[in-house]
Short mmCIF file of C-alpha atoms in Angstrom, two decimals:
data_model
loop_
_atom_site.label_atom_id
_atom_site.label_comp_id
_atom_site.label_asym_id
_atom_site.label_seq_id
_atom_site.Cartn_x
_atom_site.Cartn_y
_atom_site.Cartn_z
CA MET A 1 -28.61 111.93 44.82
CA GLN A 2 -24.81 112.74 45.82
CA ARG A 3 -25.51 110.47 48.76
CA LEU A 4 -27.05 107.68 46.53
CA ARG A 5 -23.94 107.54 44.16
CA GLU A 6 -21.70 107.73 47.23
CA LYS A 7 -23.36 104.25 48.32
CA ILE A 8 -23.25 102.84 44.82
CA GLU A 9 -19.79 103.61 43.81
CA LEU A 10 -17.82 100.68 44.52
CA THR A 11 -13.96 100.93 45.30
CA MET A 12 -11.72 98.41 43.78
CA ASP A 13 -8.39 97.19 44.93
CA ASP A 14 -5.35 95.93 42.71
CA ARG A 15 -6.16 92.21 43.50
CA GLN A 16 -9.54 92.72 41.98
CA VAL A 17 -8.16 93.95 39.01
CA ALA A 18 -5.58 91.48 38.60
CA ALA A 19 -8.61 88.54 38.81
CA LEU A 20 -10.77 90.56 36.56
CA ALA A 21 -8.19 90.68 33.91
CA VAL A 22 -7.46 86.93 33.86
CA GLY A 23 -10.92 86.09 33.62
CA ALA A 24 -11.12 88.35 30.69
CA LEU A 25 -8.00 86.61 29.10
CA LEU A 26 -9.62 83.22 29.96
CA LEU A 27 -12.83 84.01 28.11
CA LEU A 28 -11.09 85.27 25.31
CA ALA A 29 -8.84 81.95 24.81
CA GLY A 30 -12.00 80.12 25.26
CA MET A 31 -14.15 81.95 22.31
CA PHE A 32 -10.77 81.64 20.17
CA ALA A 33 -10.37 77.59 20.78
CA LEU A 34 -14.45 77.55 20.05
CA GLY A 35 -14.20 79.22 16.99
CA LEU A 36 -11.06 76.98 15.64
CA LEU A 37 -13.15 73.68 16.44
CA VAL A 38 -16.13 75.03 14.54
CA GLY A 39 -13.93 75.98 11.67
CA MET A 40 -12.16 72.35 11.21
CA GLN A 41 -15.62 70.99 11.45
CA LEU A 42 -17.10 73.11 8.60
CA ALA A 43 -13.87 72.42 6.19
CA ARG A 44 -14.45 68.84 6.94
CA ARG A 45 -18.27 68.82 5.71
CA SER A 46 -17.50 71.17 2.82
CA PRO A 47 -16.88 68.99 -0.50
CA GLN A 48 -13.10 68.82 -1.64
CA PRO A 49 -12.21 70.40 -5.05
CA VAL A 50 -11.53 67.96 -7.77
CA LEU A 51 -7.72 68.65 -9.42
CA ALA A 52 -7.79 68.84 -13.03
CA GLY A 53 -5.24 65.98 -13.28
CA ASP A 54 -7.92 63.65 -11.75
CA LEU A 55 -10.54 64.61 -14.16
CA ALA A 56 -8.35 63.74 -16.91
CA ALA A 57 -7.31 60.40 -15.41
CA LEU A 58 -11.18 59.48 -15.10
CA ASP A 59 -11.76 60.31 -18.61
CA GLU A 60 -9.14 58.32 -20.44
CA GLN A 61 -10.11 55.33 -18.01
CA ARG A 62 -13.63 55.69 -19.38
CA ALA A 63 -12.20 55.73 -22.83
CA HIS A 64 -10.50 52.81 -22.01
CA ALA A 65 -13.43 50.88 -20.91
CA GLN A 66 -15.17 52.01 -23.84
CA ARG A 67 -12.78 50.66 -26.31
CA SER A 68 -11.86 47.04 -24.87
CA PRO A 69 -14.68 44.41 -25.29
CA ALA A 70 -16.20 42.80 -22.06
CA PRO A 71 -14.50 39.65 -20.70
CA LYS A 72 -17.98 38.06 -20.56
CA ALA A 73 -18.79 38.93 -24.53
CA VAL A 74 -15.44 37.35 -25.39
CA ALA A 75 -16.27 34.13 -23.23
CA VAL A 76 -19.60 33.51 -24.72
CA ALA A 77 -18.11 34.29 -28.41
CA GLU A 78 -15.23 31.53 -27.66
CA ALA A 79 -18.21 28.91 -26.42
CA GLN A 80 -20.15 29.43 -29.43
CA LYS A 81 -17.46 28.68 -31.57
CA PRO A 82 -18.28 24.94 -33.21
CA ALA A 83 -15.75 22.20 -32.30
CA PRO A 84 -13.39 20.97 -34.95
CA ALA A 85 -14.67 17.95 -36.52
CA GLU A 86 -13.09 14.48 -35.91
CA PRO A 87 -10.86 12.95 -38.40
CA THR A 88 -12.15 10.20 -40.38
CA LEU A 89 -9.32 7.98 -39.33
CA ALA A 90 -9.66 8.51 -35.70
CA ARG A 91 -13.45 7.59 -35.87
CA ALA A 92 -12.72 4.33 -37.71
CA GLU A 93 -9.97 3.41 -34.94
CA ARG A 94 -12.48 3.98 -32.11
CA SER A 95 -15.28 1.82 -33.91
CA GLU A 96 -12.36 -0.95 -34.43
CA LYS A 97 -11.48 -1.08 -30.54
CA LYS A 98 -15.26 -1.58 -29.80
CA GLU A 99 -15.11 -4.96 -31.45
CA VAL A 100 -15.64 -7.56 -29.09
CA ALA A 101 -12.32 -9.46 -28.76
CA ALA A 102 -12.68 -13.41 -29.20
CA PRO A 103 -12.61 -15.67 -26.40
CA PRO A 104 -9.03 -17.24 -25.57
CA THR A 105 -8.27 -20.57 -26.56
CA THR A 106 -8.82 -23.66 -24.31
CA VAL A 107 -5.61 -24.94 -22.79
CA SER A 108 -5.62 -28.84 -21.75
CA VAL A 109 -3.69 -29.30 -18.54
CA ALA A 110 -2.85 -32.92 -18.19
CA PRO A 111 -3.46 -34.46 -14.51
CA ALA A 112 -0.66 -34.58 -12.23
CA ARG A 113 1.18 -38.09 -11.79
CA PRO A 114 0.75 -39.35 -7.88
CA VAL A 115 4.10 -39.37 -6.42
CA ALA A 116 5.16 -42.30 -4.48
CA VAL A 117 6.66 -41.57 -1.06
CA ALA A 118 8.94 -43.97 0.23
CA PRO A 119 7.98 -45.48 3.87
CA GLU A 120 10.33 -43.86 6.38
CA GLY A 121 12.61 -46.38 8.14
CA PRO A 122 12.94 -46.95 11.57
CA ALA A 123 13.99 -44.12 13.52
CA ALA A 124 17.86 -44.41 14.63
CA MET A 125 17.99 -44.43 18.61
CA PRO A 126 20.97 -43.91 20.66
CA GLN A 127 22.27 -46.96 22.39
CA PRO A 128 22.72 -47.56 25.96
CA PRO A 129 26.31 -47.55 27.63
CA ILE A 130 28.49 -50.57 28.17
CA ASP A 131 28.72 -50.07 31.79
CA PRO A 132 25.10 -48.63 32.78
CA GLY A 133 25.87 -48.64 36.64
CA LYS A 134 23.63 -49.53 39.36
CA PHE A 135 21.03 -46.99 38.78
CA THR A 136 19.94 -44.20 36.14
CA VAL A 137 17.42 -41.55 35.60
CA GLN A 138 14.38 -42.52 33.28
CA LEU A 139 12.35 -39.98 31.21
CA GLY A 140 9.76 -42.16 30.00
CA ALA A 141 8.70 -45.54 28.32
CA SER A 142 6.83 -45.83 25.34
CA GLN A 143 5.79 -48.67 23.02
CA ASP A 144 6.14 -46.36 19.85
CA ARG A 145 9.63 -46.43 18.59
CA THR A 146 9.23 -43.18 16.83
CA ASP A 147 7.88 -41.28 20.06
CA ALA A 148 10.81 -43.02 21.97
CA ALA A 149 13.15 -41.56 19.49
CA GLN A 150 11.82 -37.93 19.81
CA LEU A 151 12.21 -37.77 23.41
CA ALA A 152 15.76 -38.75 23.51
CA SER A 153 16.48 -36.64 20.52
CA ARG A 154 14.84 -33.49 22.80
CA ALA A 155 17.07 -34.31 25.35
CA SER A 156 20.28 -34.53 23.36
CA ALA A 157 19.12 -31.10 22.10
CA ALA A 158 19.31 -29.79 25.84
CA GLY A 159 22.87 -31.39 26.43
CA LEU A 160 21.96 -34.06 28.03
CA LYS A 161 23.49 -37.73 26.76
CA ALA A 162 20.22 -39.77 26.42
CA TYR A 163 19.72 -43.39 25.44
CA VAL A 164 16.89 -45.86 24.76
CA ALA A 165 16.95 -49.13 26.39
CA GLU A 166 14.90 -52.09 24.78
CA ALA A 167 12.75 -54.10 27.46
CA ARG A 168 10.67 -57.27 26.37
CA LEU A 169 8.09 -57.31 29.28
CA PRO A 170 6.15 -60.94 29.44
CA GLY A 171 2.30 -59.98 28.07
CA LYS A 172 3.23 -56.48 27.55
CA GLY A 173 5.16 -56.48 24.53
CA VAL A 174 8.46 -54.45 23.79
CA TRP A 175 8.99 -50.95 25.53
CA TYR A 176 11.66 -48.57 24.89
CA ARG A 177 12.89 -46.75 27.92
CA ILE A 178 14.39 -43.43 27.50
CA ARG A 179 17.27 -42.75 30.15
CA ILE A 180 20.13 -40.61 31.11
CA GLY A 181 23.42 -41.28 32.92
CA ALA A 182 24.68 -44.36 34.78
CA PHE A 183 25.21 -43.79 38.47
CA ALA A 184 26.86 -46.15 41.18
CA ASP A 185 24.44 -44.86 43.97
CA LYS A 186 20.82 -43.61 44.27
CA ASP A 187 22.09 -40.06 46.22
CA SER A 188 24.12 -39.31 43.06
CA ALA A 189 21.08 -40.30 40.56
CA GLU A 190 18.53 -38.34 42.79
CA ARG A 191 20.50 -35.20 42.38
CA PHE A 192 21.33 -35.81 38.96
CA ARG A 193 17.39 -36.06 38.66
CA ARG A 194 16.59 -32.73 39.89
CA ASP A 195 18.64 -31.08 37.13
CA VAL A 196 17.49 -33.12 34.41
CA GLU A 197 13.79 -31.83 35.44
CA ARG A 198 14.94 -28.18 35.70
CA GLU A 199 16.67 -28.47 32.10
CA LEU A 200 14.07 -29.98 30.64
CA ARG A 201 10.75 -28.61 32.24
CA ALA A 202 9.19 -32.39 32.96
CA PRO A 203 9.00 -35.21 35.45
CA ALA A 204 11.76 -37.84 35.77
CA VAL A 205 12.41 -41.15 38.00
CA VAL A 206 15.40 -42.70 39.36
CA MET A 207 15.55 -46.18 38.04
CA PRO A 208 17.77 -49.16 38.56
CA ALA A 209 20.01 -49.54 35.64
CA ARG A 210 19.23 -53.65 35.29
#
């Protein structure tokens, strides 16, 4: 037995004792934390006691609700009230308004008198210059006096001094020639013709003045 005891007996040094102490402390701390968590869970699940002040407030709200009538009942009562009787005078006025109005009286309109329009006189045309030169620039020619006057007015509006020369052609009648300028030579008339075509954007020709 003595020998068996000597084999089972354990020898412990300082390091082992310290390790055992630390392990015991950790075990105790874990058990303490576990107990706290369990207690908090139980406290949350348990019903909280109602304070006396809260009970009194609830009783007062219930009593006030019993004294005041429900809003729906008041609305129904208002809807069931009879509508005020319409005054007799208002009914009479409404019946008068429903009467059909008389048709409007017929208005006689006198027929319009025809207005006599006086015929327009012959269109005024600018006269040719005293010295027409040897050559001139002709914009066009027409047997209609009004057309000739309109073409001359268009050239005058562009800043060109146009005139109308009347010519009687045998077998063709009277022609009105719309011309611009008087030149002594043909080269000057050609240069001026190009300027006229650029301003009026219409063709023109160089013609002898006589």
